[in-house]
PDB file of C-alpha atoms and ligand atoms in Angstrom:
ATOM      1  CA  MET K 263    -114.192 -42.465 145.934  1.00 53.00           C
ATOM      2  CA  ALA K 264    -116.922 -40.947 143.750  1.00 50.00           C
ATOM      3  CA  GLY K 265    -115.956 -38.140 141.384  1.00 60.00           C
ATOM      4  CA  GLN K 266    -116.499 -36.509 138.060  1.00 88.00           C
ATOM      5  CA  VAL K 267    -115.627 -38.414 134.911  1.00 95.00           C
ATOM      6  CA  PRO K 268    -112.776 -36.641 133.058  1.00 97.00           C
ATOM      7  CA  GLU K 269    -112.915 -35.932 129.321  1.00 97.00           C
ATOM      8  CA  ARG K 270    -109.667 -37.768 128.718  1.00 98.00           C
ATOM      9  CA  ALA K 271    -107.029 -39.909 130.385  1.00 98.00           C
ATOM     10  CA  GLN K 272    -103.967 -41.755 129.205  1.00 98.00           C
ATOM     11  CA  VAL K 273    -105.348 -45.016 130.589  1.00 98.00           C
ATOM     12  CA  VAL K 274    -108.913 -45.991 131.456  1.00 98.00           C
ATOM     13  CA  ILE K 275    -109.324 -49.129 133.559  1.00 98.00           C
ATOM     14  CA  ILE K 276    -112.789 -50.687 133.548  1.00 98.00           C
ATOM     15  CA  GLY K 277    -113.640 -52.422 136.834  1.00 98.00           C
ATOM     16  CA  GLY K 278    -112.675 -51.943 140.457  1.00 98.00           C
ATOM     17  CA  GLY K 279    -112.033 -55.497 141.611  1.00 98.00           C
ATOM     18  CA  ILE K 280    -108.622 -56.647 142.761  1.00 98.00           C
ATOM     19  CA  VAL K 281    -107.375 -56.906 139.154  1.00 98.00           C
ATOM     20  CA  GLY K 282    -108.386 -53.344 138.208  1.00 98.00           C
ATOM     21  CA  ALA K 283    -106.927 -51.969 141.443  1.00 98.00           C
ATOM     22  CA  SER K 284    -103.737 -53.938 140.847  1.00 98.00           C
ATOM     23  CA  VAL K 285    -103.397 -52.584 137.288  1.00 98.00           C
ATOM     24  CA  ALA K 286    -103.846 -49.030 138.635  1.00 98.00           C
ATOM     25  CA  PHE K 287    -101.266 -49.710 141.362  1.00 98.00           C
ATOM     26  CA  HIS K 288     -98.666 -51.139 138.992  1.00 98.00           C
ATOM     27  CA  LEU K 289     -99.122 -48.484 136.297  1.00 98.00           C
ATOM     28  CA  THR K 290     -98.638 -45.724 138.858  1.00 98.00           C
ATOM     29  CA  GLU K 291     -95.664 -47.591 140.298  1.00 96.00           C
ATOM     30  CA  LEU K 292     -94.158 -47.403 136.796  1.00 97.00           C
ATOM     31  CA  GLY K 293     -94.763 -43.652 136.780  1.00 97.00           C
ATOM     32  CA  TRP K 294     -98.001 -43.509 134.747  1.00 97.00           C
ATOM     33  CA  THR K 295    -100.108 -41.023 136.680  1.00 94.00           C
ATOM     34  CA  ASP K 296    -102.862 -40.128 134.191  1.00 98.00           C
ATOM     35  CA  VAL K 297    -104.803 -43.261 135.082  1.00 98.00           C
ATOM     36  CA  VAL K 298    -108.568 -43.413 135.651  1.00 98.00           C
ATOM     37  CA  LEU K 299    -110.332 -46.450 137.088  1.00 98.00           C
ATOM     38  CA  LEU K 300    -114.101 -46.610 136.516  1.00 98.00           C
ATOM     39  CA  GLU K 301    -116.211 -48.912 138.708  1.00 98.00           C
ATOM     40  CA  ARG K 302    -119.946 -49.123 138.137  1.00 98.00           C
ATOM     41  CA  HIS K 303    -120.850 -49.923 141.763  1.00 98.00           C
ATOM     42  CA  THR K 304    -118.245 -49.759 144.543  1.00 98.00           C
ATOM     43  CA  LEU K 305    -114.717 -51.153 144.691  1.00 98.00           C
ATOM     44  CA  THR K 306    -114.689 -54.925 145.407  1.00 98.00           C
ATOM     45  CA  SER K 307    -118.420 -55.307 144.683  1.00 97.00           C
ATOM     46  CA  GLY K 308    -117.769 -58.080 142.109  1.00 97.00           C
ATOM     47  CA  ALA K 309    -116.146 -61.499 142.597  1.00 97.00           C
ATOM     48  CA  THR K 310    -113.430 -59.974 144.775  1.00 97.00           C
ATOM     49  CA  TRP K 311    -115.904 -59.482 147.591  1.00 95.00           C
ATOM     50  CA  HIS K 312    -116.627 -63.243 147.655  1.00 95.00           C
ATOM     51  CA  ALA K 313    -113.059 -64.539 147.698  1.00 96.00           C
ATOM     52  CA  ALA K 314    -111.748 -66.494 150.668  1.00 95.00           C
ATOM     53  CA  GLY K 315    -108.437 -64.679 150.319  1.00 95.00           C
ATOM     54  CA  LEU K 316    -106.231 -67.764 150.275  1.00 94.00           C
ATOM     55  CA  VAL K 317    -102.752 -66.809 149.081  1.00 93.00           C
ATOM     56  CA  GLY K 318    -100.862 -69.845 147.798  1.00 90.00           C
ATOM     57  CA  ARG K 319     -97.330 -69.598 146.430  1.00 86.00           C
ATOM     58  CA  LEU K 320     -97.057 -72.980 144.723  1.00 80.00           C
ATOM     59  CA  ARG K 321     -98.740 -73.111 141.280  1.00 80.00           C
ATOM     60  CA  ALA K 322     -98.800 -75.464 138.317  1.00 76.00           C
ATOM     61  CA  THR K 323     -96.370 -73.519 136.097  1.00 81.00           C
ATOM     62  CA  HIS K 324     -93.163 -71.519 136.534  1.00 82.00           C
ATOM     63  CA  ASN K 325     -94.762 -68.218 135.620  1.00 88.00           C
ATOM     64  CA  MET K 326     -97.797 -68.702 137.863  1.00 87.00           C
ATOM     65  CA  THR K 327     -95.488 -69.653 140.756  1.00 84.00           C
ATOM     66  CA  ARG K 328     -93.419 -66.511 140.181  1.00 86.00           C
ATOM     67  CA  LEU K 329     -96.598 -64.414 140.035  1.00 90.00           C
ATOM     68  CA  ALA K 330     -98.034 -65.974 143.207  1.00 89.00           C
ATOM     69  CA  ALA K 331     -94.772 -65.453 145.103  1.00 84.00           C
ATOM     70  CA  TYR K 332     -94.651 -61.841 143.911  1.00 91.00           C
ATOM     71  CA  SER K 333     -98.264 -61.292 145.070  1.00 92.00           C
ATOM     72  CA  ALA K 334     -97.640 -62.639 148.568  1.00 89.00           C
ATOM     73  CA  ASP K 335     -94.571 -60.396 148.909  1.00 90.00           C
ATOM     74  CA  LEU K 336     -96.550 -57.421 147.585  1.00 95.00           C
ATOM     75  CA  TYR K 337     -99.310 -57.890 150.188  1.00 93.00           C
ATOM     76  CA  GLU K 338     -96.697 -57.741 152.939  1.00 90.00           C
ATOM     77  CA  ARG K 339     -94.975 -54.750 151.329  1.00 92.00           C
ATOM     78  CA  LEU K 340     -98.269 -52.857 151.028  1.00 94.00           C
ATOM     79  CA  GLU K 341     -98.913 -53.322 154.719  1.00 91.00           C
ATOM     80  CA  HIS K 342     -95.465 -52.968 156.252  1.00 91.00           C
ATOM     81  CA  GLU K 343     -93.713 -50.541 153.877  1.00 90.00           C
ATOM     82  CA  MET K 344     -96.597 -48.466 152.528  1.00 91.00           C
ATOM     83  CA  GLY K 345     -98.906 -48.507 155.541  1.00 94.00           C
ATOM     84  CA  HIS K 346    -101.972 -49.927 153.773  1.00 95.00           C
ATOM     85  CA  PRO K 347    -103.389 -52.913 155.691  1.00 94.00           C
ATOM     86  CA  THR K 348    -104.151 -56.013 153.611  1.00 96.00           C
ATOM     87  CA  GLY K 349    -104.954 -58.340 156.494  1.00 94.00           C
ATOM     88  CA  PHE K 350    -102.303 -60.744 155.192  1.00 93.00           C
ATOM     89  CA  LYS K 351    -101.493 -63.425 157.757  1.00 93.00           C
ATOM     90  CA  LYS K 352     -98.654 -65.773 156.927  1.00 92.00           C
ATOM     91  CA  VAL K 353    -100.086 -68.868 158.618  1.00 93.00           C
ATOM     92  CA  GLY K 354     -98.613 -71.395 156.165  1.00 94.00           C
ATOM     93  CA  SER K 355    -100.447 -74.128 154.282  1.00 94.00           C
ATOM     94  CA  VAL K 356    -100.412 -77.878 153.867  1.00 95.00           C
ATOM     95  CA  SER K 357    -101.219 -79.638 150.583  1.00 94.00           C
ATOM     96  CA  LEU K 358    -102.132 -83.292 150.846  1.00 97.00           C
ATOM     97  CA  ALA K 359    -101.524 -86.368 148.694  1.00 98.00           C
ATOM     98  CA  ASP K 360    -103.675 -89.468 149.026  1.00 97.00           C
ATOM     99  CA  ASN K 361    -101.925 -91.410 146.270  1.00 98.00           C
ATOM    100  CA  PRO K 362     -98.359 -91.712 144.894  1.00 97.00           C
ATOM    101  CA  GLY K 363     -99.219 -89.845 141.675  1.00 97.00           C
ATOM    102  CA  ARG K 364    -100.456 -86.806 143.590  1.00 97.00           C
ATOM    103  CA  MET K 365     -97.402 -87.026 145.855  1.00 97.00           C
ATOM    104  CA  GLU K 366     -95.126 -86.969 142.819  1.00 96.00           C
ATOM    105  CA  GLU K 367     -96.952 -83.888 141.524  1.00 92.00           C
ATOM    106  CA  LEU K 368     -96.462 -82.127 144.871  1.00 92.00           C
ATOM    107  CA  VAL K 369     -92.766 -83.087 145.046  1.00 93.00           C
ATOM    108  CA  ARG K 370     -92.166 -81.794 141.505  1.00 90.00           C
ATOM    109  CA  GLY K 371     -93.984 -78.573 142.337  1.00 87.00           C
ATOM    110  CA  ALA K 372     -91.886 -78.229 145.484  1.00 89.00           C
ATOM    111  CA  GLY K 373     -88.714 -78.584 143.407  1.00 87.00           C
ATOM    112  CA  MET K 374     -89.923 -75.902 141.013  1.00 83.00           C
ATOM    113  CA  ALA K 375     -90.909 -73.546 143.852  1.00 81.00           C
ATOM    114  CA  SER K 376     -87.441 -73.909 145.410  1.00 79.00           C
ATOM    115  CA  CYS K 377     -85.971 -72.539 142.151  1.00 82.00           C
ATOM    116  CA  PHE K 378     -87.905 -69.333 142.853  1.00 78.00           C
ATOM    117  CA  ASP K 379     -86.870 -69.086 146.506  1.00 79.00           C
ATOM    118  CA  VAL K 380     -90.286 -70.217 147.737  1.00 84.00           C
ATOM    119  CA  GLU K 381     -89.675 -72.161 150.932  1.00 91.00           C
ATOM    120  CA  VAL K 382     -91.314 -75.593 150.681  1.00 93.00           C
ATOM    121  CA  GLU K 383     -90.911 -78.725 152.789  1.00 95.00           C
ATOM    122  CA  VAL K 384     -91.959 -82.183 151.661  1.00 96.00           C
ATOM    123  CA  VAL K 385     -93.404 -83.774 154.800  1.00 97.00           C
ATOM    124  CA  GLY K 386     -94.667 -87.141 155.987  1.00 97.00           C
ATOM    125  CA  VAL K 387     -98.080 -87.911 157.415  1.00 97.00           C
ATOM    126  CA  ASP K 388     -96.943 -87.487 161.047  1.00 97.00           C
ATOM    127  CA  GLU K 389     -95.756 -83.953 160.401  1.00 96.00           C
ATOM    128  CA  LEU K 390     -98.962 -83.132 158.539  1.00 96.00           C
ATOM    129  CA  VAL K 391    -100.947 -84.123 161.634  1.00 96.00           C
ATOM    130  CA  GLU K 392     -98.562 -82.106 163.786  1.00 95.00           C
ATOM    131  CA  ARG K 393     -99.176 -79.051 161.571  1.00 94.00           C
ATOM    132  CA  TRP K 394    -102.940 -79.591 161.436  1.00 93.00           C
ATOM    133  CA  PRO K 395    -104.075 -81.701 164.409  1.00 94.00           C
ATOM    134  CA  LEU K 396    -107.677 -81.956 163.170  1.00 95.00           C
ATOM    135  CA  LEU K 397    -106.505 -83.809 160.048  1.00 95.00           C
ATOM    136  CA  ASN K 398    -107.712 -87.385 159.503  1.00 96.00           C
ATOM    137  CA  PRO K 399    -104.511 -89.115 158.273  1.00 96.00           C
ATOM    138  CA  GLU K 400    -106.286 -92.207 156.953  1.00 97.00           C
ATOM    139  CA  GLY K 401    -105.216 -92.966 153.391  1.00 97.00           C
ATOM    140  CA  LEU K 402    -102.712 -90.091 153.170  1.00 98.00           C
ATOM    141  CA  VAL K 403     -99.288 -90.623 151.597  1.00 97.00           C
ATOM    142  CA  GLY K 404     -97.682 -87.299 152.538  1.00 98.00           C
ATOM    143  CA  GLY K 405     -97.773 -83.682 151.537  1.00 97.00           C
ATOM    144  CA  VAL K 406     -95.973 -80.361 151.421  1.00 95.00           C
ATOM    145  CA  TRP K 407     -95.780 -77.549 153.954  1.00 96.00           C
ATOM    146  CA  ILE K 408     -95.367 -73.996 152.660  1.00 93.00           C
ATOM    147  CA  PRO K 409     -94.665 -71.637 155.557  1.00 93.00           C
ATOM    148  CA  GLY K 410     -95.016 -68.478 153.422  1.00 90.00           C
ATOM    149  CA  ASP K 411     -98.617 -69.140 152.349  1.00 92.00           C
ATOM    150  CA  GLY K 412    -101.430 -67.400 154.107  1.00 94.00           C
ATOM    151  CA  GLN K 413    -104.663 -65.523 153.935  1.00 95.00           C
ATOM    152  CA  ALA K 414    -105.370 -61.899 153.092  1.00 95.00           C
ATOM    153  CA  SER K 415    -108.539 -59.852 153.184  1.00 96.00           C
ATOM    154  CA  PRO K 416    -109.547 -59.445 149.500  1.00 97.00           C
ATOM    155  CA  VAL K 417    -111.451 -56.252 150.294  1.00 97.00           C
ATOM    156  CA  ASP K 418    -108.632 -54.698 152.336  1.00 97.00           C
ATOM    157  CA  THR K 419    -106.035 -55.725 149.742  1.00 97.00           C
ATOM    158  CA  THR K 420    -108.026 -54.127 146.912  1.00 98.00           C
ATOM    159  CA  MET K 421    -108.531 -50.971 148.969  1.00 97.00           C
ATOM    160  CA  ALA K 422    -104.801 -50.940 149.770  1.00 97.00           C
ATOM    161  CA  LEU K 423    -103.845 -51.198 146.081  1.00 97.00           C
ATOM    162  CA  ALA K 424    -106.370 -48.496 145.154  1.00 98.00           C
ATOM    163  CA  ALA K 425    -105.234 -46.180 147.951  1.00 97.00           C
ATOM    164  CA  ALA K 426    -101.569 -46.554 146.969  1.00 96.00           C
ATOM    165  CA  ALA K 427    -102.473 -45.896 143.300  1.00 97.00           C
ATOM    166  CA  LYS K 428    -104.437 -42.805 144.338  1.00 97.00           C
ATOM    167  CA  GLU K 429    -101.500 -41.490 146.337  1.00 96.00           C
ATOM    168  CA  ARG K 430     -99.468 -41.625 143.135  1.00 96.00           C
ATOM    169  CA  GLY K 431    -102.052 -39.754 141.083  1.00 97.00           C
ATOM    170  CA  ALA K 432    -104.586 -42.309 139.806  1.00 98.00           C
ATOM    171  CA  ARG K 433    -108.247 -41.336 139.894  1.00 98.00           C
ATOM    172  CA  ILE K 434    -110.633 -43.990 141.194  1.00 98.00           C
ATOM    173  CA  ILE K 435    -114.239 -43.195 140.317  1.00 98.00           C
ATOM    174  CA  GLU K 436    -117.122 -45.319 141.589  1.00 98.00           C
ATOM    175  CA  GLY K 437    -120.718 -45.330 140.392  1.00 97.00           C
ATOM    176  CA  VAL K 438    -119.804 -45.023 136.697  1.00 98.00           C
ATOM    177  CA  THR K 439    -120.843 -47.703 134.203  1.00 98.00           C
ATOM    178  CA  VAL K 440    -118.848 -48.144 131.017  1.00 98.00           C
ATOM    179  CA  GLU K 441    -121.395 -48.781 128.284  1.00 97.00           C
ATOM    180  CA  ARG K 442    -119.108 -49.166 125.297  1.00 97.00           C
ATOM    181  CA  ILE K 443    -115.441 -49.244 124.322  1.00 97.00           C
ATOM    182  CA  ARG K 444    -114.945 -46.842 121.418  1.00 97.00           C
ATOM    183  CA  THR K 445    -112.631 -48.054 118.658  1.00 97.00           C
ATOM    184  CA  VAL K 446    -111.072 -46.589 115.516  1.00 97.00           C
ATOM    185  CA  ASP K 447    -109.534 -49.001 112.996  1.00 96.00           C
ATOM    186  CA  GLY K 448    -109.805 -51.781 115.544  1.00 95.00           C
ATOM    187  CA  ARG K 449    -107.946 -49.839 118.249  1.00 96.00           C
ATOM    188  CA  ALA K 450    -109.519 -48.678 121.518  1.00 97.00           C
ATOM    189  CA  VAL K 451    -109.617 -44.874 121.724  1.00 98.00           C
ATOM    190  CA  GLY K 452    -111.832 -44.393 124.760  1.00 98.00           C
ATOM    191  CA  VAL K 453    -115.047 -45.394 126.457  1.00 98.00           C
ATOM    192  CA  ASP K 454    -118.642 -44.216 126.598  1.00 98.00           C
ATOM    193  CA  THR K 455    -120.025 -44.168 130.123  1.00 98.00           C
ATOM    194  CA  ASP K 456    -123.408 -43.389 131.630  1.00 97.00           C
ATOM    195  CA  GLN K 457    -121.840 -40.065 132.644  1.00 97.00           C
ATOM    196  CA  GLY K 458    -120.260 -39.117 129.331  1.00 96.00           C
ATOM    197  CA  PRO K 459    -117.361 -40.164 127.094  1.00 97.00           C
ATOM    198  CA  VAL K 460    -113.697 -40.471 128.114  1.00 98.00           C
ATOM    199  CA  ASP K 461    -110.961 -40.379 125.458  1.00 98.00           C
ATOM    200  CA  ALA K 462    -108.027 -42.643 126.252  1.00 98.00           C
ATOM    201  CA  GLU K 463    -104.788 -43.876 124.722  1.00 98.00           C
ATOM    202  CA  TYR K 464    -105.265 -47.227 126.418  1.00 98.00           C
ATOM    203  CA  VAL K 465    -108.328 -49.034 127.741  1.00 98.00           C
ATOM    204  CA  VAL K 466    -107.781 -51.946 130.126  1.00 98.00           C
ATOM    205  CA  THR K 467    -110.740 -54.249 130.674  1.00 98.00           C
ATOM    206  CA  CYS K 468    -110.768 -55.610 134.219  1.00 98.00           C
ATOM    207  CA  ALA K 469    -114.503 -56.232 134.418  1.00 98.00           C
ATOM    208  CA  GLY K 470    -114.057 -59.866 135.439  1.00 97.00           C
ATOM    209  CA  MET K 471    -116.957 -62.101 134.494  1.00 96.00           C
ATOM    210  CA  TRP K 472    -118.756 -59.103 132.967  1.00 95.00           C
ATOM    211  CA  SER K 473    -115.982 -58.390 130.454  1.00 91.00           C
ATOM    212  CA  HIS K 474    -117.934 -60.034 127.622  1.00 87.00           C
ATOM    213  CA  GLU K 475    -120.671 -57.399 128.001  1.00 85.00           C
TER     214      GLU K 475
HETATM  215  C1  FAD G 215    -116.534 -67.945 146.406  1.00 62.74           C
HETATM  216  C2  FAD G 215    -115.198 -67.496 145.844  1.00 62.74           C
HETATM  217  C3  FAD G 215    -114.025 -67.753 146.556  1.00 62.74           C
HETATM  218  C4  FAD G 215    -112.781 -67.373 146.035  1.00 62.74           C
HETATM  219  N1  FAD G 215    -111.647 -67.593 146.778  1.00 62.74           N
HETATM  220  C5  FAD G 215    -110.434 -67.194 146.307  1.00 62.74           C
HETATM  221  C6  FAD G 215    -109.255 -67.372 147.082  1.00 62.74           C
HETATM  222  O1  FAD G 215    -109.288 -67.885 148.191  1.00 62.74           O
HETATM  223  N2  FAD G 215    -108.057 -66.961 146.572  1.00 62.74           N
HETATM  224  C7  FAD G 215    -107.989 -66.376 145.332  1.00 62.74           C
HETATM  225  O2  FAD G 215    -106.887 -65.999 144.912  1.00 62.74           O
HETATM  226  N3  FAD G 215    -109.109 -66.180 144.573  1.00 62.74           N
HETATM  227  C8  FAD G 215    -110.313 -66.578 145.031  1.00 62.74           C
HETATM  228  N4  FAD G 215    -111.439 -66.385 144.274  1.00 62.74           N
HETATM  229  C9  FAD G 215    -111.275 -65.794 142.941  1.00 62.74           C
HETATM  230  C10 FAD G 215    -111.190 -64.272 143.043  1.00 62.74           C
HETATM  231  O3  FAD G 215    -112.268 -63.775 143.804  1.00 62.74           O
HETATM  232  C11 FAD G 215    -111.256 -63.675 141.629  1.00 62.74           C
HETATM  233  O4  FAD G 215    -110.290 -64.279 140.791  1.00 62.74           O
HETATM  234  C12 FAD G 215    -110.979 -62.178 141.659  1.00 62.74           C
HETATM  235  O5  FAD G 215    -111.732 -61.527 142.661  1.00 62.74           O
HETATM  236  C13 FAD G 215    -111.297 -61.581 140.301  1.00 62.74           C
HETATM  237  O6  FAD G 215    -111.074 -60.196 140.390  1.00 62.74           O
HETATM  238  P1  FAD G 215    -111.460 -59.242 139.195  1.00 62.74           P
HETATM  239  O7  FAD G 215    -110.994 -57.878 139.565  1.00 62.74           O
HETATM  240  O8  FAD G 215    -111.005 -59.841 137.909  1.00 62.74           O
HETATM  241  O9  FAD G 215    -113.061 -59.312 139.091  1.00 62.74           O
HETATM  242  P2  FAD G 215    -114.196 -58.640 139.985  1.00 62.74           P
HETATM  243  O10 FAD G 215    -113.850 -58.592 141.419  1.00 62.74           O
HETATM  244  O11 FAD G 215    -115.461 -59.333 139.617  1.00 62.74           O
HETATM  245  O12 FAD G 215    -114.217 -57.133 139.475  1.00 62.74           O
HETATM  246  C14 FAD G 215    -114.807 -56.732 138.280  1.00 62.74           C
HETATM  247  C15 FAD G 215    -115.436 -55.377 138.549  1.00 62.74           C
HETATM  248  O13 FAD G 215    -115.827 -54.801 137.311  1.00 62.74           O
HETATM  249  C16 FAD G 215    -116.988 -54.049 137.542  1.00 62.74           C
HETATM  250  N5  FAD G 215    -117.648 -53.857 136.262  1.00 62.74           N
HETATM  251  C17 FAD G 215    -118.187 -54.809 135.464  1.00 62.74           C
HETATM  252  N6  FAD G 215    -118.689 -54.271 134.347  1.00 62.74           N
HETATM  253  C18 FAD G 215    -118.461 -52.936 134.435  1.00 62.74           C
HETATM  254  C19 FAD G 215    -118.762 -51.833 133.578  1.00 62.74           C
HETATM  255  N7  FAD G 215    -119.402 -52.007 132.418  1.00 62.74           N
HETATM  256  N8  FAD G 215    -118.391 -50.589 133.973  1.00 62.74           N
HETATM  257  C20 FAD G 215    -117.737 -50.398 135.151  1.00 62.74           C
HETATM  258  N9  FAD G 215    -117.439 -51.414 135.995  1.00 62.74           N
HETATM  259  C21 FAD G 215    -117.796 -52.663 135.643  1.00 62.74           C
HETATM  260  C22 FAD G 215    -117.789 -54.904 138.511  1.00 62.74           C
HETATM  261  O14 FAD G 215    -118.752 -54.135 139.207  1.00 62.74           O
HETATM  262  C23 FAD G 215    -116.693 -55.460 139.406  1.00 62.74           C
HETATM  263  O15 FAD G 215    -116.510 -54.676 140.566  1.00 62.74           O
HETATM  264  C24 FAD G 215    -112.701 -66.735 144.771  1.00 62.74           C
HETATM  265  C25 FAD G 215    -113.882 -66.447 144.061  1.00 62.74           C
HETATM  266  C26 FAD G 215    -115.119 -66.811 144.590  1.00 62.74           C
HETATM  267  C27 FAD G 215    -116.369 -66.472 143.804  1.00 62.74           C
END
C-alpha cells in the first residue's frame, strides 16, 4: 500500500496499527473520503503485530463494555457482510473467581453486560471444568461464561479495516514517517513527513506508544 504523499487531505491519520486503521474505517463509514493514513513502516508493524487477539466483551465500565461488544460485532460484520477476513472465532471465554470478592465483581459485571445484550452466564465450578476440562478447580468459587467472546487475528483485522476504508476512498500510505505536527495558534494544520508536508484540517495521532515523539 505504498504511494505518493498528497499535498493536502481533510484528515491525516498518523500510524497504521489497529487504531489508525479503525479510525480510517469509521471516518469513511461516516462519508469522509479525503482521509490519508501514514504509516512509517508497514501496517500492523507496531504493538498490533504482537497482540494475542483476545476479544472480550465484558469490561469494567459501561462504556468499555459497549465498545467491546461493538468491536466483536464489527469483526463479524467485516468478515461476513463485507468479505474481509478477520479470523474472528467465537469460541467463548471463562473468567474465574478464587474468592468471594472476585466472584461478586464478576456477578456485577455480568449484570451490567446483560443490560447491553451481552450474553453472560454465571456458572459454578463444575460447569467451568465442563467448559475447560484442563482447568484445576482447586480453590475456585465460580466464574462466568461468555459465549460471544473469542479470538481474532490482529493483523487480519487491521488489514480488513484498512481494505474497507480504502474501498471507500481512504488512502493508506506505508513507508512514510511523520516528523512533526504543524500547528497554528495551537491548532493542528498538517504534518511534515520525510517525503514532504501534508496540509490537513484534522490530524489524528494513532502512533500508539510512539505518540509522545
Ligand atoms: C504481547 C501483547 C499482547 C496483546 N494482546 C492483546 C489481546 O489479546 N487483546 C487486545 O485487545 N489487545 C492486546 N494487546 C494490546 C494491543 O496490541 C494494542 O492495544 C493495540 O495493538 C494498539 O494499537 P495501536 O494502533 O494504538 O498501536 P500500534 O499497533 O503500535 O500502531 C502504531 C503505529 O504507528 C506507527 N508510527 C509511530 N510513529 C509514527 C510516525 N512518526 N509516523 C508514521 N507512523 C508512525 C508505528 O509504526 C505503528 O505501526 C496486546 C499487546 C501486546 C504487546
